[in-house]
PDB file of C-alpha atoms and ligand atoms in Angstrom:
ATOM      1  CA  UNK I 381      22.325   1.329  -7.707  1.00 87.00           C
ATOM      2  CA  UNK I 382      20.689   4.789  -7.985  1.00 91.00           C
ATOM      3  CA  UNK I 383      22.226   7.609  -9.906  1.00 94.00           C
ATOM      4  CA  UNK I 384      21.405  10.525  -7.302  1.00 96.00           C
ATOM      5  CA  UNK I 385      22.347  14.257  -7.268  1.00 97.00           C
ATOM      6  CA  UNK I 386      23.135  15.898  -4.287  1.00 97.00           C
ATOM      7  CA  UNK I 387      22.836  20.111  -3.982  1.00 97.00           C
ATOM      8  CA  UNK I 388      23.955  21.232  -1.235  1.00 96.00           C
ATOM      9  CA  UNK I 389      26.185  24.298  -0.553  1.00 96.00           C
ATOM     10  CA  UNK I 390      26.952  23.234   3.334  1.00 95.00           C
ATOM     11  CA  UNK I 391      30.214  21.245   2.624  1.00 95.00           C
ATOM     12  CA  UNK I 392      29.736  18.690   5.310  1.00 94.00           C
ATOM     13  CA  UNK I 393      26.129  17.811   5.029  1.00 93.00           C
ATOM     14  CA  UNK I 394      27.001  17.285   1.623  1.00 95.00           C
ATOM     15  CA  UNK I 395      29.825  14.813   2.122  1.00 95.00           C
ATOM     16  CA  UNK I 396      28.536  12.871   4.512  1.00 94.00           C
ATOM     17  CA  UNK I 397      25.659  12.312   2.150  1.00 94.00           C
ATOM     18  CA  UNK I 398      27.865  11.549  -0.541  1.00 95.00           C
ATOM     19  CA  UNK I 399      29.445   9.419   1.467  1.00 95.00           C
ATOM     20  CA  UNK I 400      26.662   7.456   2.690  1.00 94.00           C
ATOM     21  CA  UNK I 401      24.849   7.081  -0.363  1.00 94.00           C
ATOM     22  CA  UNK I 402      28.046   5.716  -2.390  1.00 94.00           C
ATOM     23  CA  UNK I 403      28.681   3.016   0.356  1.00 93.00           C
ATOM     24  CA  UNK I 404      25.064   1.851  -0.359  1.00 90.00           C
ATOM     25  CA  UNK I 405      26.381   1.561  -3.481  1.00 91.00           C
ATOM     26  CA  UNK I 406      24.317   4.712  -5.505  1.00 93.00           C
ATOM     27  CA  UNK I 407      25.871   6.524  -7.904  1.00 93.00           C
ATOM     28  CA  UNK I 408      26.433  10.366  -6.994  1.00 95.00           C
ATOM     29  CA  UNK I 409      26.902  13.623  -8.503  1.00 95.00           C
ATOM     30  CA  UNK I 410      27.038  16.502  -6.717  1.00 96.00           C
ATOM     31  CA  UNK I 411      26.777  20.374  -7.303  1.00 97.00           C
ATOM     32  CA  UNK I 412      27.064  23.299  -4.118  1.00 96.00           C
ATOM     33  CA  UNK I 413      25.073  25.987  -6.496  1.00 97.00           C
ATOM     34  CA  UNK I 414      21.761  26.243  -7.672  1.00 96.00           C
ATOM     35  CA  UNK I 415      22.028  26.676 -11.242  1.00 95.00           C
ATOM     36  CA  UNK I 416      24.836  24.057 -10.747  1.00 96.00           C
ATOM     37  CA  UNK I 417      22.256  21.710  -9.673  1.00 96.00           C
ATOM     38  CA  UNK I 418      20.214  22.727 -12.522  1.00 95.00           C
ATOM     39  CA  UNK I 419      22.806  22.082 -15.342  1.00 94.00           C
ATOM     40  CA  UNK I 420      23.857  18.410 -13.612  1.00 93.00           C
ATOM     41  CA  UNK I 421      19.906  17.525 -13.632  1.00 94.00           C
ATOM     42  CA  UNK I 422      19.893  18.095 -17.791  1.00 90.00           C
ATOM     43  CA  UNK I 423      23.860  16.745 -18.137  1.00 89.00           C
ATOM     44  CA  UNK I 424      23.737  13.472 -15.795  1.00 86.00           C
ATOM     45  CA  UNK I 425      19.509  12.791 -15.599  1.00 90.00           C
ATOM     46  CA  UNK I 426      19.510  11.782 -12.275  1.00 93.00           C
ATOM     47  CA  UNK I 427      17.221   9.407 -10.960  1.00 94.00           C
ATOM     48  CA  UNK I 428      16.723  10.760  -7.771  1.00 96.00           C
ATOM     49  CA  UNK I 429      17.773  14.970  -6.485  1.00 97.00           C
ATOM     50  CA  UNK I 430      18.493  15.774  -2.914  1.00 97.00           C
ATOM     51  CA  UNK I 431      18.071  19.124  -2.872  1.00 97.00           C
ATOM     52  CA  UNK I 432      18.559  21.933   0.201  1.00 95.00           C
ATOM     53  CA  UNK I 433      16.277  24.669   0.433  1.00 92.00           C
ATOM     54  CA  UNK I 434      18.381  26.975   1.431  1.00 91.00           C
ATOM     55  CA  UNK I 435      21.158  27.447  -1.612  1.00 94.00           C
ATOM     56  CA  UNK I 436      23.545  30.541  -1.766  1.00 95.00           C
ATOM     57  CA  UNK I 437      22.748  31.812  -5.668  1.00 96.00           C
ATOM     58  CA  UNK I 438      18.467  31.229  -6.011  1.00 94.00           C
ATOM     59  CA  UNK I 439      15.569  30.460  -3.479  1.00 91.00           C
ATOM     60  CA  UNK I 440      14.761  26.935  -3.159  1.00 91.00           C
ATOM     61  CA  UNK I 441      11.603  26.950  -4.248  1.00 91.00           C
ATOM     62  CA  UNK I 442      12.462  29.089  -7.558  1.00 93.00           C
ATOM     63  CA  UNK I 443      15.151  26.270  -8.344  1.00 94.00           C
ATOM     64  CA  UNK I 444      12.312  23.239  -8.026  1.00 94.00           C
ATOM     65  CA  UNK I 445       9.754  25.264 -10.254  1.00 91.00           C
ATOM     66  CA  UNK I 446      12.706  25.322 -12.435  1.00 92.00           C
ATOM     67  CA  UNK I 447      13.903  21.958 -12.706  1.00 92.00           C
ATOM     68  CA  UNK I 448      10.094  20.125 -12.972  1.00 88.00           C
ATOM     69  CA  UNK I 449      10.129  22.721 -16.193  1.00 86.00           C
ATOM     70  CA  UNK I 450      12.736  20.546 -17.455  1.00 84.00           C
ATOM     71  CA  UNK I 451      13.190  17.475 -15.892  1.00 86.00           C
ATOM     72  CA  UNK I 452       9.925  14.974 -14.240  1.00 86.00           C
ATOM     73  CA  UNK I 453      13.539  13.552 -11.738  1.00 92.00           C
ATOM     74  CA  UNK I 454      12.090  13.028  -8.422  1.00 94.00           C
ATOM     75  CA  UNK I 455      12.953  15.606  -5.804  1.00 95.00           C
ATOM     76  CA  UNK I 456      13.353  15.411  -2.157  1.00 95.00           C
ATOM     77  CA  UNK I 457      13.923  18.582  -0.206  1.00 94.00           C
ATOM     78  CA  UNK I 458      16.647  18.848   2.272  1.00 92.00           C
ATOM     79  CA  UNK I 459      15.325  21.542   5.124  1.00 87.00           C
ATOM     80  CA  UNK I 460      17.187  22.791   7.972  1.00 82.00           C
ATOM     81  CA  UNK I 461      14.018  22.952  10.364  1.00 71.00           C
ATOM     82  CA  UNK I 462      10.087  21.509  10.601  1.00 70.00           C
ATOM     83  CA  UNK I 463       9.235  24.679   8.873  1.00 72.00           C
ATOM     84  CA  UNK I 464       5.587  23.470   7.740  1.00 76.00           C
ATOM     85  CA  UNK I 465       4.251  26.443   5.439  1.00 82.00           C
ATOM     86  CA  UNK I 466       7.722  26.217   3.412  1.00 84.00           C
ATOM     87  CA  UNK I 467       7.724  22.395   3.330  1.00 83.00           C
ATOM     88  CA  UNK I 468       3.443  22.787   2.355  1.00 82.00           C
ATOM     89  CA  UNK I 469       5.083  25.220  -0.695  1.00 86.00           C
ATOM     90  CA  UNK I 470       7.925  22.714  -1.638  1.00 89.00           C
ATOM     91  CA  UNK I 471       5.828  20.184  -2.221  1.00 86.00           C
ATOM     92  CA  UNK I 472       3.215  22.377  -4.466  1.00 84.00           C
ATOM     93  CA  UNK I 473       5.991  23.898  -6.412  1.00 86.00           C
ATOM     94  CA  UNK I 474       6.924  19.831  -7.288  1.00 89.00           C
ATOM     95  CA  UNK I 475       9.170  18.719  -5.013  1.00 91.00           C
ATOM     96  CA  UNK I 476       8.082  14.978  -3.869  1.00 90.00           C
ATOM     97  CA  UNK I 477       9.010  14.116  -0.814  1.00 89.00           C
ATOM     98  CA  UNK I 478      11.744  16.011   2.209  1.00 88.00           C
ATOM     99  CA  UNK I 479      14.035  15.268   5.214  1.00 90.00           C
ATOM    100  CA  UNK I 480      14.871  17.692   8.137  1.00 88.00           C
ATOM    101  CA  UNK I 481      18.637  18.194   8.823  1.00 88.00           C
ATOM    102  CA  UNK I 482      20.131  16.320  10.929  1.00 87.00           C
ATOM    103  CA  UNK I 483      18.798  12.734   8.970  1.00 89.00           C
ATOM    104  CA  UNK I 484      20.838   9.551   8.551  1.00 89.00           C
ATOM    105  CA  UNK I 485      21.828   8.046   5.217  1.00 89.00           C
ATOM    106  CA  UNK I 486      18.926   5.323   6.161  1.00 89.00           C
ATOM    107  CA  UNK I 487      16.141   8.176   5.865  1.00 90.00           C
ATOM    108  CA  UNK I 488      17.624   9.383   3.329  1.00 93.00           C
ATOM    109  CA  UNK I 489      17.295   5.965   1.556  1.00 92.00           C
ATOM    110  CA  UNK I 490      14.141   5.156   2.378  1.00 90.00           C
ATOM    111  CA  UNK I 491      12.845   8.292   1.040  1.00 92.00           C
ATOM    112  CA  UNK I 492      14.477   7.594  -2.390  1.00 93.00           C
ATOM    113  CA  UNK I 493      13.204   3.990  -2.469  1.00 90.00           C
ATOM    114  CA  UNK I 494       9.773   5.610  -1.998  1.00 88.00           C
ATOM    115  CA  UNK I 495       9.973   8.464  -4.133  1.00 90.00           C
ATOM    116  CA  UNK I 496      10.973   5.450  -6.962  1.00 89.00           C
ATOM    117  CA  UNK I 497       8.378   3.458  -5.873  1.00 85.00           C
ATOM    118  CA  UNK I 498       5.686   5.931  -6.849  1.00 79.00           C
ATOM    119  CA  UNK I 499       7.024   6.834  -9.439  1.00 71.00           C
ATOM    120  CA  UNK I 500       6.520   3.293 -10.644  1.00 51.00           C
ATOM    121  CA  UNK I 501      10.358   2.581 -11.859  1.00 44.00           C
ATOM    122  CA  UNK I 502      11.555  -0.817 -11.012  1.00 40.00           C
ATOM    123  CA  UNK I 503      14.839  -1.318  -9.762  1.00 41.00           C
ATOM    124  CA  UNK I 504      15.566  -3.780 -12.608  1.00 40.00           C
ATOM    125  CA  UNK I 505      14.757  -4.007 -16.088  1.00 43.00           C
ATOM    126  CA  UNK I 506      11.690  -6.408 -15.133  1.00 49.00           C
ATOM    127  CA  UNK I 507       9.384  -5.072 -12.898  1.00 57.00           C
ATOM    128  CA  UNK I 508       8.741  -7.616 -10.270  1.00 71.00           C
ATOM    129  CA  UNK I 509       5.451  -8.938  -9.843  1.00 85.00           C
ATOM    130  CA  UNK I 510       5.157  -9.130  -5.893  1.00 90.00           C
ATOM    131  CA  UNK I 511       3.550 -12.425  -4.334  1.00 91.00           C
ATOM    132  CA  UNK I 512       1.812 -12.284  -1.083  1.00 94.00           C
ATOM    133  CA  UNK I 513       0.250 -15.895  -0.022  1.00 93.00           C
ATOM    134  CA  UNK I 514      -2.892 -15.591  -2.917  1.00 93.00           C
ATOM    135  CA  UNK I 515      -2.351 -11.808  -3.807  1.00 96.00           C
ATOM    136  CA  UNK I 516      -0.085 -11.038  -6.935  1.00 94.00           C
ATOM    137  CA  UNK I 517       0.410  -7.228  -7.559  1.00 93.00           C
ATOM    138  CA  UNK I 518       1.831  -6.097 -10.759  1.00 88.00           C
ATOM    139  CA  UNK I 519       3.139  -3.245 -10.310  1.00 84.00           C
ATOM    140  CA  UNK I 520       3.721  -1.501 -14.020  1.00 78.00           C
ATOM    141  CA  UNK I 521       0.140  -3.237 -15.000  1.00 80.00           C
ATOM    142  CA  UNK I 522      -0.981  -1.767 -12.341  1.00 85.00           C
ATOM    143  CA  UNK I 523      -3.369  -5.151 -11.602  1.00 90.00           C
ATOM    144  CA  UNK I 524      -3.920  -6.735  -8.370  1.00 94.00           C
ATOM    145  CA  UNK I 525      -5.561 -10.801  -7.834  1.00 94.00           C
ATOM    146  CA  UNK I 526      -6.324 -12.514  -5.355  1.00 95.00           C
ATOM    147  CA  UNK I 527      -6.444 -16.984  -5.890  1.00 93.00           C
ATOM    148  CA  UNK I 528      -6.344 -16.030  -9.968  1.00 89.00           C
ATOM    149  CA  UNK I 529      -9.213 -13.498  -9.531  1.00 91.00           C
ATOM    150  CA  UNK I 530      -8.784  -9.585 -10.893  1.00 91.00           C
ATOM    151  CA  UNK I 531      -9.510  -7.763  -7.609  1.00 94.00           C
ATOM    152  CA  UNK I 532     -11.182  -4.160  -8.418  1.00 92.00           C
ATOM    153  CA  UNK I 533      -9.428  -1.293  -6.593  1.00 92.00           C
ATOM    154  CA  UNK I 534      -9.596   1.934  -6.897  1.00 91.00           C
ATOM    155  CA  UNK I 535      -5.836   3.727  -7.421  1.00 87.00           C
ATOM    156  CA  UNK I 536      -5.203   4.919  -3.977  1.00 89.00           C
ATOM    157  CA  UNK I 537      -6.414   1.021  -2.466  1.00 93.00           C
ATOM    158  CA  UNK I 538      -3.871  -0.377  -5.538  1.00 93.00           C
ATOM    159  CA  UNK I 539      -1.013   2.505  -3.639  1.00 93.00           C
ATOM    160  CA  UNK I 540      -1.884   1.117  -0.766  1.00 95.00           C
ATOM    161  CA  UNK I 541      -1.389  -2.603  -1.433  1.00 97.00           C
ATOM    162  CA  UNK I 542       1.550  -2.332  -3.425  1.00 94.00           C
ATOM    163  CA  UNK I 543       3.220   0.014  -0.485  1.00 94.00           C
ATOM    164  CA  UNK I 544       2.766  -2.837   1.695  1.00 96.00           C
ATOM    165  CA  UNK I 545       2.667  -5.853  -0.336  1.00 94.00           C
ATOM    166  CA  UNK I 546       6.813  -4.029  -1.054  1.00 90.00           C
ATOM    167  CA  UNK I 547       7.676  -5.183   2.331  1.00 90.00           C
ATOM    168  CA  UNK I 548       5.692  -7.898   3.441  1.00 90.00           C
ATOM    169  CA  UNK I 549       5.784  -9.298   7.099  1.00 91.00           C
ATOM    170  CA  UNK I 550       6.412  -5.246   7.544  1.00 92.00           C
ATOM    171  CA  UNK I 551       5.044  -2.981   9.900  1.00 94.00           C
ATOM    172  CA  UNK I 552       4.127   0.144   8.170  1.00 94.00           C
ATOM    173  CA  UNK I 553       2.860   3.218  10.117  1.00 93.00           C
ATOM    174  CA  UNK I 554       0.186   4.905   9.004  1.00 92.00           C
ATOM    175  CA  UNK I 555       1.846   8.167   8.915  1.00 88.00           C
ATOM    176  CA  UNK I 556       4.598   6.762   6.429  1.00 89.00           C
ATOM    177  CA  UNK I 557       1.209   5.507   4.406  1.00 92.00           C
ATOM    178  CA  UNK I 558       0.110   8.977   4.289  1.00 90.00           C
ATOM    179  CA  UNK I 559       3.764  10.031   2.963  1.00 86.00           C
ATOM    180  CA  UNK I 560       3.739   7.396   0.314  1.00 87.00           C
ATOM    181  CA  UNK I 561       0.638   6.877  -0.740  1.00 89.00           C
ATOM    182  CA  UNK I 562      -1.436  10.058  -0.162  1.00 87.00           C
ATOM    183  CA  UNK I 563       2.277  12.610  -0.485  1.00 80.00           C
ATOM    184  CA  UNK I 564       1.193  13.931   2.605  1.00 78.00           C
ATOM    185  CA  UNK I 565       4.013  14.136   4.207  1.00 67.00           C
ATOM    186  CA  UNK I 566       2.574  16.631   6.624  1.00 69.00           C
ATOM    187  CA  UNK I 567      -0.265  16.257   8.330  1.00 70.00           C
ATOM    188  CA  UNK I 568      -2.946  14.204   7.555  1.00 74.00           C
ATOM    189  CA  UNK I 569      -5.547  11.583   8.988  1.00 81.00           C
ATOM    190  CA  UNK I 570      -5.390   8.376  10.122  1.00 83.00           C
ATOM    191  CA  UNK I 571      -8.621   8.353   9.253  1.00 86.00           C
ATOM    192  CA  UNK I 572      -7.867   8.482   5.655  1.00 87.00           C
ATOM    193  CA  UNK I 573      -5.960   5.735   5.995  1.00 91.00           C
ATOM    194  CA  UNK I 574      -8.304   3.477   8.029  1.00 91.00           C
ATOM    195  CA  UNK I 575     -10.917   4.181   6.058  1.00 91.00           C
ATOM    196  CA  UNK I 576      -8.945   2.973   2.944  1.00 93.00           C
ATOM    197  CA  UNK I 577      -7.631  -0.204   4.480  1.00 94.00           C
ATOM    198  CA  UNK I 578     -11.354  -0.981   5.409  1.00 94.00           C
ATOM    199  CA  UNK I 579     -12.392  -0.819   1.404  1.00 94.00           C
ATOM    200  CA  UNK I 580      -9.320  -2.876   1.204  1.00 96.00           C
ATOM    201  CA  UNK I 581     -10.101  -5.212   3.580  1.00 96.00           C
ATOM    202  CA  UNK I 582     -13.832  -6.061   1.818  1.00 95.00           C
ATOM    203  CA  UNK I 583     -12.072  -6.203  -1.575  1.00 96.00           C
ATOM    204  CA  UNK I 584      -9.936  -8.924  -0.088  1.00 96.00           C
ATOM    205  CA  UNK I 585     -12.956 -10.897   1.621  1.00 96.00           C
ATOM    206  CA  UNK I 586     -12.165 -10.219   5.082  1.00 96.00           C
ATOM    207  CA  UNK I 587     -12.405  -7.955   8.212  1.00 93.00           C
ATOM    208  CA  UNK I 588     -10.874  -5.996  10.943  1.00 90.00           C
ATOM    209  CA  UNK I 589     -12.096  -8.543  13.255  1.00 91.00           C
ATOM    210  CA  UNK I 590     -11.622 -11.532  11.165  1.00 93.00           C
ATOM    211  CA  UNK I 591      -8.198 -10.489   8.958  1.00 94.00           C
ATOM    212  CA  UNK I 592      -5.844 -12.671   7.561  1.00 95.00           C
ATOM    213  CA  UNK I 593      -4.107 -10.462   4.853  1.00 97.00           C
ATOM    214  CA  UNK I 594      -3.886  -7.206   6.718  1.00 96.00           C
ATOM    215  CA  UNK I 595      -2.985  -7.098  10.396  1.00 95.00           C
ATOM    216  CA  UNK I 596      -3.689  -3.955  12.403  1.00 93.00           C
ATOM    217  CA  UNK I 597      -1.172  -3.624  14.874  1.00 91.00           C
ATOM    218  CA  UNK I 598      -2.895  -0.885  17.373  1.00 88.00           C
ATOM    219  CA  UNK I 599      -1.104   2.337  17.906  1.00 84.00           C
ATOM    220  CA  UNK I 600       1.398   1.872  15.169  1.00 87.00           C
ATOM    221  CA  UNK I 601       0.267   0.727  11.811  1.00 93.00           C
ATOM    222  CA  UNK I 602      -0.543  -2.511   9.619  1.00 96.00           C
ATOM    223  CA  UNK I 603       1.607  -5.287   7.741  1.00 95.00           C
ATOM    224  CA  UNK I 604       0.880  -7.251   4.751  1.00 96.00           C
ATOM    225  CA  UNK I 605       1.213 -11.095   5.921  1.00 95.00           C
ATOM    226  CA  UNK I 606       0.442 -14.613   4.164  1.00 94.00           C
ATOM    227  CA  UNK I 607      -2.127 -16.265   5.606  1.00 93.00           C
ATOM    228  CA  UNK I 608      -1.041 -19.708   5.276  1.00 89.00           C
ATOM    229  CA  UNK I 609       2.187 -18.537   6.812  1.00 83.00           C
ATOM    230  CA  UNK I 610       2.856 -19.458  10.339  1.00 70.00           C
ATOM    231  CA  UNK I 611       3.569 -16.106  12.052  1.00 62.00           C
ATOM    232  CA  UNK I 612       7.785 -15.247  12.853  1.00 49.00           C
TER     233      UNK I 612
HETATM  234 CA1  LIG D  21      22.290  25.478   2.709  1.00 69.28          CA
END
């Protein structure tokens, strides 16, 4: 369960929202004004705020600056369009991550589970330690080994293990990669991420042409897998 507020002035985005979130099972609070918003982010320290750009009493954008003066809550912008230069601004002013209207309650999810992810809570009081064939990752330690040895990674190739290591067996696309790991959730390079997945890759003692950890699936991203596992 995630304690999650909702602002959102359009009465049936909202609801549906509400509504979808609850039957996952979050916990939500919900406010149609800005300052509303505000005032429920101090009162019921959400874990996670939806939050629409476009708000009837102050500008979007005003409203984030405002909260991250009070509050480190996650934010993830709700936007009516692919507007790129105010989506670039949202996430400078300290929002974290956004979904264009019309999304699904599973987008919407996923984008909280990521937003937490980064921001290193655990969903229970222990943070797991996640076990891939030889790899352990701890995620609040923030130590990766592979057969009992310390592997040395730099943060972004510890991101990047731990995003996939979360969902093993998993393919991930590169472009949710470069949400999640990098925050670019516009734009960005492949590149980036290849390049990071080949560091990776030597770290672990293997290669694109001779993996066993880290499967490339061409044209739409890489999984996490267990060697010793059969595949399926
Ligand atoms: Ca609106």
């Amino acid at each position: 369960m995630t304690r999650i507020l909702v602002v959102e002035d359009d009465d049936a985005i909202r609801s549906a929202v509400v509504r979808g979130l609850r039957d996952r099972g979050d916990a939500v609070a919900t406010a149609a004004t800005g300052l509303g918003g505000l005032e429920q982010v101090l009162k019921e320290q959400p874990e996670v705020v939806l939050l629409d750009l476009g708000l009837p009493d102050i500008d979007g954008l005003t409203l984030i600056s405002m909260i991250r003066a009070a509050s480190q809550v996650p934010i993830i912008v709700i936007t009516a369009q692919d507007d790129d230069p105010t989506m670039v601004r949202a996430l400078d002013s300290g929002a974290d991550d956004y979904v264009v209207k019309p999304f699904g309650t599973d987008q919407v999810a996923a984008r909280v589970r990521a937003v937490l992810r980064r921001g290193g809570r655990a969903t229970s009081a222990a943070a797991p330690v996640l076990r891939v064939g030889g790899l352990t990752i701890d995620e609040r330690a923030r130590v990766a080994t592979l057969d009992g040895r310390p592997l040395e990674l730099t943060r972004k190739e510890f991101d990047l293990l731990l995003a996939l290591a979360s969902r093993p067996g998993e393919v991930v696309s590169k472009r949710d990669l470069l949400a999640e790991v990098w925050q670019q959730a516009y734009g960005g390079s492949d590149r980036t991420v290849d390049v990071h997945l080949s560091w990776l890759r030597r770290k672990l003692g293997e290669s694109a042409a001779a993996p066993r950890y880290l499967l490339s699936v061409r044209g739409v991203g890489v999984r996490l897998v267990d060697p010793d596992e059969p595949a399926g």
